[in-house]
Coordinates of C-alpha atoms and ligand atoms in Angstrom, one line a residue:
M1 CA 93.2 105.0 87.9
H2 CA 90.5 106.6 86.3
N3 CA 88.9 105.3 82.8
I4 CA 89.9 107.5 80.7
T5 CA 89.1 105.8 77.6
E6 CA 85.4 106.0 79.2
L7 CA 85.3 109.7 79.4
I8 CA 86.7 110.1 76.5
Y9 CA 84.0 107.8 74.6
R10 CA 81.1 109.2 76.4
L11 CA 82.2 112.4 75.4
A12 CA 81.9 112.4 72.2
A13 CA 78.2 110.5 72.1
E14 CA 76.8 112.6 75.4
H15 CA 78.9 115.9 75.0
T16 CA 78.7 116.1 78.0
L17 CA 81.0 115.5 82.0
S18 CA 80.8 116.1 85.6
A19 CA 83.6 119.5 86.2
E20 CA 85.3 117.0 88.2
E21 CA 85.4 114.3 85.5
Y22 CA 87.1 117.0 83.0
R23 CA 89.5 117.5 85.9
I24 CA 90.7 114.2 85.8
L25 CA 90.6 114.0 81.3
L26 CA 92.7 117.1 81.7
T27 CA 95.1 115.8 84.4
E28 CA 95.8 112.0 83.9
I29 CA 94.8 111.7 79.4
S30 CA 97.8 110.0 77.8
H31 CA 99.6 110.2 74.7
A32 CA 97.5 108.0 73.0
E33 CA 94.8 108.7 75.0
T34 CA 94.8 112.1 73.4
E35 CA 95.2 110.9 69.7
L36 CA 92.8 109.1 70.2
L37 CA 90.2 112.2 71.7
A38 CA 92.0 114.2 68.5
R39 CA 90.5 111.3 66.3
L40 CA 87.0 111.4 67.4
A41 CA 86.7 115.7 66.4
R42 CA 87.6 115.5 63.6
E43 CA 85.5 112.9 63.2
T44 CA 82.9 115.0 64.6
K45 CA 84.1 117.7 62.8
E46 CA 83.6 116.6 59.3
A47 CA 80.1 115.2 60.0
I48 CA 79.0 118.4 59.8
Y49 CA 81.4 120.6 57.7
G50 CA 84.2 117.4 55.5
N51 CA 87.4 118.6 55.1
A52 CA 86.9 122.4 54.8
V53 CA 88.5 125.1 56.7
F54 CA 87.1 128.4 56.9
I55 CA 88.9 131.4 56.2
R56 CA 88.4 134.9 57.9
G57 CA 90.3 138.2 56.9
L58 CA 91.2 139.5 60.2
I59 CA 91.8 143.4 59.7
E60 CA 93.1 145.0 63.5
I61 CA 90.9 148.2 62.8
G62 CA 93.3 149.9 64.9
N63 CA 95.5 149.2 68.6
I64 CA 94.1 152.4 70.9
C65 CA 92.3 150.8 74.2
K66 CA 90.8 152.5 77.2
N67 CA 91.2 149.5 78.7
D68 CA 94.2 147.5 80.8
C69 CA 94.6 144.5 81.1
Y70 CA 97.8 143.0 83.1
Y71 CA 98.3 140.9 79.8
C72 CA 97.8 142.9 76.9
G73 CA 100.4 144.6 75.2
I74 CA 98.0 146.8 73.3
R75 CA 97.1 148.0 77.1
K76 CA 96.2 152.1 77.5
S77 CA 99.5 151.7 80.3
N78 CA 101.9 150.7 78.3
K79 CA 104.1 153.8 76.2
N80 CA 105.9 151.1 74.3
C81 CA 103.4 150.5 72.4
D82 CA 103.1 152.8 69.0
R83 CA 100.1 153.2 68.8
Y84 CA 97.0 153.5 65.3
R85 CA 94.3 153.7 63.9
L86 CA 93.1 152.9 60.8
S87 CA 90.4 154.9 58.7
A88 CA 87.1 154.1 56.6
E89 CA 88.7 154.5 53.5
D90 CA 92.2 151.4 55.1
I91 CA 89.9 148.9 56.4
L92 CA 87.2 149.0 53.2
A93 CA 90.7 148.8 50.9
C94 CA 91.1 146.1 53.2
C95 CA 87.8 144.6 52.4
A96 CA 88.4 144.9 48.7
E97 CA 91.6 143.2 48.5
G98 CA 90.5 140.7 50.8
Y99 CA 87.9 139.1 48.5
D100 CA 89.7 139.6 45.8
L101 CA 91.5 136.3 47.3
G102 CA 88.6 134.8 48.0
F103 CA 88.1 136.1 51.6
R104 CA 84.0 135.9 52.5
T105 CA 84.5 136.8 56.0
F106 CA 85.8 139.8 57.2
V107 CA 86.5 140.4 61.3
M108 CA 87.0 144.3 62.1
Q109 CA 89.4 144.0 66.0
G110 CA 90.5 146.2 67.8
G111 CA 91.2 147.8 71.3
E112 CA 88.1 150.0 73.0
D113 CA 88.7 152.9 71.4
G114 CA 86.1 156.2 71.9
S115 CA 86.6 156.5 68.2
F116 CA 84.8 153.4 66.7
S117 CA 81.7 154.9 67.7
D118 CA 78.8 154.0 66.3
A119 CA 78.2 157.0 64.4
F120 CA 82.1 155.5 62.6
L121 CA 81.1 152.1 62.3
V122 CA 77.7 152.2 61.2
P123 CA 78.5 153.2 57.6
L124 CA 81.8 151.5 57.5
I125 CA 79.4 148.1 58.7
E126 CA 76.6 149.3 55.9
T127 CA 78.9 150.2 52.7
V128 CA 81.0 147.0 53.5
K129 CA 77.5 145.2 53.6
K130 CA 76.5 146.7 50.1
N131 CA 79.7 146.5 48.4
W132 CA 80.2 142.4 49.5
P133 CA 77.3 141.2 50.1
D134 CA 78.0 138.2 50.1
C135 CA 80.3 138.6 52.8
A136 CA 80.0 137.8 56.9
V137 CA 81.0 141.1 58.8
T138 CA 82.3 140.1 62.3
L139 CA 83.1 142.5 65.0
S140 CA 85.2 142.2 67.7
L141 CA 85.9 145.5 69.9
G142 CA 85.0 144.9 73.3
E143 CA 82.6 145.7 75.0
R144 CA 79.3 147.9 74.2
S145 CA 76.1 149.1 75.1
P146 CA 72.8 146.8 73.8
E147 CA 72.3 149.8 72.5
S148 CA 75.3 149.7 70.2
Y149 CA 75.7 146.1 69.7
R150 CA 71.8 146.4 68.1
A151 CA 73.0 149.5 67.1
L152 CA 76.0 147.3 65.2
R153 CA 74.0 143.7 64.3
H154 CA 70.6 146.8 62.4
A155 CA 73.3 148.1 60.6
G156 CA 74.9 144.6 59.5
A157 CA 77.1 143.1 61.3
D158 CA 76.5 139.5 60.8
R159 CA 78.9 137.9 64.2
Y160 CA 81.0 139.9 67.0
L161 CA 83.9 138.1 69.2
L162 CA 84.6 138.6 72.2
R163 CA 86.0 136.7 75.1
H164 CA 84.8 136.4 78.2
E165 CA 88.8 135.3 79.0
T166 CA 87.5 133.1 81.5
A167 CA 84.8 131.7 83.0
T168 CA 86.0 132.5 86.7
K169 CA 84.9 135.8 88.6
S170 CA 87.6 135.6 91.2
H171 CA 90.4 134.8 87.9
Y172 CA 88.8 137.1 85.9
E173 CA 89.2 140.1 88.6
Q174 CA 93.4 138.6 89.5
L175 CA 94.1 139.4 85.1
H176 CA 92.1 143.0 84.4
P177 CA 91.8 145.7 87.3
A178 CA 88.8 147.1 89.5
N179 CA 87.3 149.2 87.0
L180 CA 86.0 145.5 84.4
L181 CA 83.7 143.6 85.6
W182 CA 83.4 140.1 84.7
Q183 CA 79.7 140.7 85.5
N184 CA 79.7 143.2 82.2
R185 CA 81.5 140.9 80.7
M186 CA 79.1 138.1 80.5
D187 CA 75.7 140.5 80.3
C188 CA 77.9 141.4 77.4
L189 CA 77.8 138.0 76.0
H190 CA 73.7 137.6 76.4
S191 CA 73.2 140.6 75.2
L192 CA 75.0 140.3 71.9
R193 CA 72.9 136.7 71.4
D194 CA 69.7 138.7 72.0
C195 CA 70.9 140.9 69.8
G196 CA 70.6 138.2 67.2
Y197 CA 74.1 137.7 66.5
Q198 CA 76.5 134.3 66.0
V199 CA 79.2 134.4 69.3
G200 CA 81.7 134.1 69.7
A201 CA 82.7 133.7 73.6
G202 CA 86.7 132.3 74.3
F203 CA 89.6 132.2 76.8
M204 CA 93.3 132.1 77.4
V205 CA 94.9 128.8 77.8
G206 CA 97.6 128.9 80.6
S207 CA 97.3 132.2 82.0
P208 CA 98.1 133.4 85.5
F209 CA 96.4 131.7 88.4
Q210 CA 94.7 129.7 85.7
T211 CA 94.3 126.6 87.6
T212 CA 92.5 123.0 86.6
E213 CA 89.2 123.3 87.8
M214 CA 88.9 126.1 86.8
L215 CA 90.1 124.8 83.3
A216 CA 87.2 122.3 83.5
D217 CA 84.6 124.8 84.7
E218 CA 85.3 126.6 81.0
L219 CA 84.1 123.7 79.8
K220 CA 81.0 123.6 81.9
F221 CA 80.0 126.8 80.7
I222 CA 80.6 126.5 77.5
E223 CA 78.2 123.8 77.0
A224 CA 76.0 125.5 78.9
F225 CA 76.1 128.8 77.2
K226 CA 77.1 126.9 73.6
P227 CA 78.3 129.6 71.7
D228 CA 78.3 129.9 68.3
M229 CA 82.4 130.4 68.1
C230 CA 85.1 129.8 70.4
G231 CA 88.7 131.4 70.3
I232 CA 91.1 129.7 72.6
G233 CA 94.9 130.3 72.3
P234 CA 97.9 130.1 75.2
F235 CA 98.2 133.1 77.0
I236 CA 101.8 134.0 76.3
P237 CA 103.8 136.8 78.1
H238 CA 104.5 140.5 77.1
K239 CA 106.7 142.2 77.9
D240 CA 105.7 145.3 78.8
T241 CA 102.5 143.8 80.5
P242 CA 102.6 143.9 84.5
F243 CA 102.3 139.2 83.3
R244 CA 105.8 139.9 81.5
D245 CA 107.5 137.1 83.4
Y246 CA 104.7 134.5 83.8
P247 CA 105.5 132.0 81.7
A248 CA 103.1 130.9 78.4
G249 CA 100.2 128.6 78.0
S250 CA 101.2 125.3 77.1
A251 CA 99.5 124.2 73.2
E252 CA 99.2 120.1 74.3
M253 CA 96.3 121.9 76.8
T254 CA 95.4 124.2 74.1
C255 CA 94.9 121.3 71.6
L256 CA 93.4 119.4 74.1
L257 CA 90.3 121.6 75.0
L258 CA 90.1 122.4 71.3
S259 CA 88.7 118.7 70.9
C260 CA 86.3 118.7 74.2
I261 CA 85.5 121.0 71.9
R262 CA 84.4 120.6 69.3
L263 CA 82.8 116.9 71.1
I264 CA 80.8 119.3 73.6
H265 CA 79.3 122.1 70.7
P266 CA 80.0 119.7 67.3
P267 CA 78.6 122.6 65.3
I268 CA 81.1 125.0 67.3
L269 CA 82.9 126.9 64.5
L270 CA 87.0 126.7 66.2
P271 CA 89.7 129.0 65.6
A272 CA 92.9 127.8 64.9
T273 CA 94.6 130.5 66.8
T274 CA 97.2 133.4 65.6
A275 CA 98.5 132.9 69.4
L276 CA 98.7 129.1 68.6
G277 CA 101.2 129.1 66.0
T278 CA 102.9 131.6 67.0
L279 CA 104.5 129.7 70.1
S280 CA 104.6 126.1 68.9
E281 CA 105.8 125.3 64.9
N282 CA 102.9 123.8 62.7
G283 CA 100.8 125.0 66.3
R284 CA 97.9 125.8 63.8
E285 CA 97.7 122.6 61.9
K286 CA 97.7 121.1 65.2
G287 CA 94.6 122.6 66.0
I288 CA 93.0 121.8 62.8
L289 CA 94.2 118.8 63.3
A290 CA 92.5 117.8 67.4
G291 CA 89.5 119.7 65.6
A292 CA 89.9 123.4 64.6
N293 CA 88.5 124.6 61.6
V294 CA 88.8 127.7 61.1
V295 CA 92.0 129.5 60.8
M296 CA 91.8 134.1 60.5
P297 CA 94.1 134.8 58.5
N298 CA 95.7 138.7 58.9
L299 CA 94.7 141.3 56.6
S300 CA 95.7 145.0 57.6
P301 CA 97.8 146.7 56.1
A302 CA 101.1 145.6 56.0
S303 CA 102.3 149.3 58.0
V304 CA 100.3 148.0 61.1
R305 CA 101.0 144.7 61.2
K306 CA 103.9 144.3 63.7
K307 CA 102.0 147.0 66.1
Y308 CA 99.5 144.7 67.0
M309 CA 101.0 143.4 69.5
L310 CA 98.9 141.6 72.2
Y311 CA 102.1 139.3 73.0
D312 CA 105.5 138.7 72.2
N313 CA 106.7 137.9 69.6
K314 CA 103.1 137.5 67.7
L315 CA 102.9 135.9 64.3
S316 CA 102.1 138.7 61.7
D317 CA 102.3 136.8 58.8
G318 CA 98.4 137.2 56.7
A319 CA 97.2 136.3 53.1
E320 CA 97.9 139.3 52.2
S321 CA 98.7 138.1 48.6
A322 CA 98.1 135.5 46.8
Q323 CA 100.9 134.3 47.2
A324 CA 100.8 134.3 51.2
K325 CA 97.1 132.6 50.4
A326 CA 98.7 130.3 48.3
S327 CA 100.6 129.1 50.7
L328 CA 98.6 128.7 53.8
E329 CA 96.4 126.5 51.2
A330 CA 99.1 124.7 50.6
R331 CA 99.5 124.3 54.5
L332 CA 95.9 123.1 54.5
A333 CA 96.4 120.6 52.2
A334 CA 99.2 119.3 53.9
I335 CA 96.9 118.2 56.5
G336 CA 94.1 117.4 54.4
C337 CA 92.1 120.5 53.7
T338 CA 90.8 123.1 52.0
A339 CA 90.1 126.8 52.0
V340 CA 86.8 127.4 51.5
V341 CA 85.8 130.4 49.5
A342 CA 81.9 131.1 51.4
R343 CA 80.7 133.1 54.6
G344 CA 81.2 129.7 56.6
D345 CA 78.2 130.7 59.0
I346 CA 77.5 127.4 61.7
Q347 CA 75.2 124.5 60.9
K348 CA 72.5 124.9 63.5
Ligands
SAH401 N1 89.2 144.4 72.4 C1 89.1 143.2 71.9 C2 90.2 142.1 71.5 C3 91.0 142.2 72.5 S1 92.7 140.9 71.2 C4 88.0 142.5 73.2 O1 88.6 143.1 74.3 O2 87.2 141.7 72.8 C5 91.5 139.6 71.1 C6 91.9 138.3 72.5 O3 93.7 138.9 72.2 C7 91.9 139.3 73.7 O4 90.4 139.1 74.2 C8 92.5 137.9 74.5 O5 92.0 137.1 74.9 C9 93.5 137.6 73.0 N2 94.7 138.5 74.2 C10 95.3 139.6 74.7 N3 96.7 139.6 75.7 C11 97.0 138.0 75.1 C12 98.6 137.2 75.3 N4 99.2 138.1 76.2 N5 98.6 136.1 75.6 C13 97.1 135.6 74.7 N6 96.2 136.2 74.1 C14 96.0 137.3 74.2

C-alpha cells in the first residue's frame, strides 16, 4: 500500500509528482483522500480567486465541420446532424444580450468550417471589441495556420481554446482519422502561445482506449505546458459516431483530475464543463467543489442550441435570460460561490 495522503500533501506543496506517483494516486485514492485532495484544491483556488466563479458566454457559432473525429457528434460523416452557421449579425446579437446579463467574456466555438475565414472573423472580432471594449473574446475554432491565429489575435481575440484531446500520440491516432495529426495539434498550441493568446488545452476523461497511465501523462503534460486554461470533461458517446457503443467516462475521475490540475498549476482557469453537468446530477457544482472556477453557460440562439450536439443528451440550458442567469447564480450561491461580472483573466 502506498501513502496516498503523503502524495496529496506533496502535490499541494510542490505542484509536481512523477508519472508513476500520479498513476498510483489515481488508482488507489480512497473516498476520504479524495475529499482531502478536493479541499486542498479549493483552498488553493480561494487563495488566488476567493469565491469568484467566472462566467463565460458560450456562443456555438456553427456545427459544420470538415473533420471526422470518431467521438464527435458534429463530425462531417454524421448525416443526421442538422447543420447551421450563425451570421455575424446573429453572433453580435448574442453578445449584446450577454453583455446586458453581465457577461464579460464571449467564447465563439464551432466546427472547422471554411466559411469561418479570417475575412469573416477579423471584422467580427473587431466589432465585438469596439462595441464592448471591456470584454474578452475567446475563440475555439480548431486548427488554423499560424498566420490566421496571428490575424485573429491582431483583430483583438484574447484567448483560444484548443483541447489537445490526449497527450499520447498513439492514442490520438485511435481517436482521429489519419489526416488529423497529434503533432499538428501540439504545434497549434505552441503557435497560439507565441501569438500572445491566453491558451486553453484539455482532454476528455474516459475516452475509448484511455488508460490510467495515459491520465498520469496528461497531468505531466499540464505540468510541462502550463496552459492558462484547461477544459476537461468526461467522454460521452454520441449515437451517430463510431464510438457509439463505448461507455462514458466518469464524473468522479473528472473531479479528481480537476483537483490535481488545480494543485499542479494554482492560477489555472478551470471550467466545470457542460459534459460534466450532462453526465452527473449537479456535475458542474461538483466540479467547482473539486477546484474548477469557470462555467460557460450557453448564449447561442435557442433555435440552434440542440443542433450543437457533440454527444448524446448534451445539456443546453443557458443563461440567455435574466431568469436563467439568476438560477445559475442561485446554484453557485448554494455552494458558497459568486458569479462575477468581470473578464476573469488568469492571475499571473
Ligand atoms: N472544433 C473545435 C471545437 C470542438 S468541440 C476544436 O477542434 O477545438 C469542443 C470539445 O468537445 C472538443 O475539443 C472535445 O474534447 C469535446 N467533445 C467532442 N465530442 C465529445 C464527446 N463525445 N464527449 C465529450 N466531449 C466531446
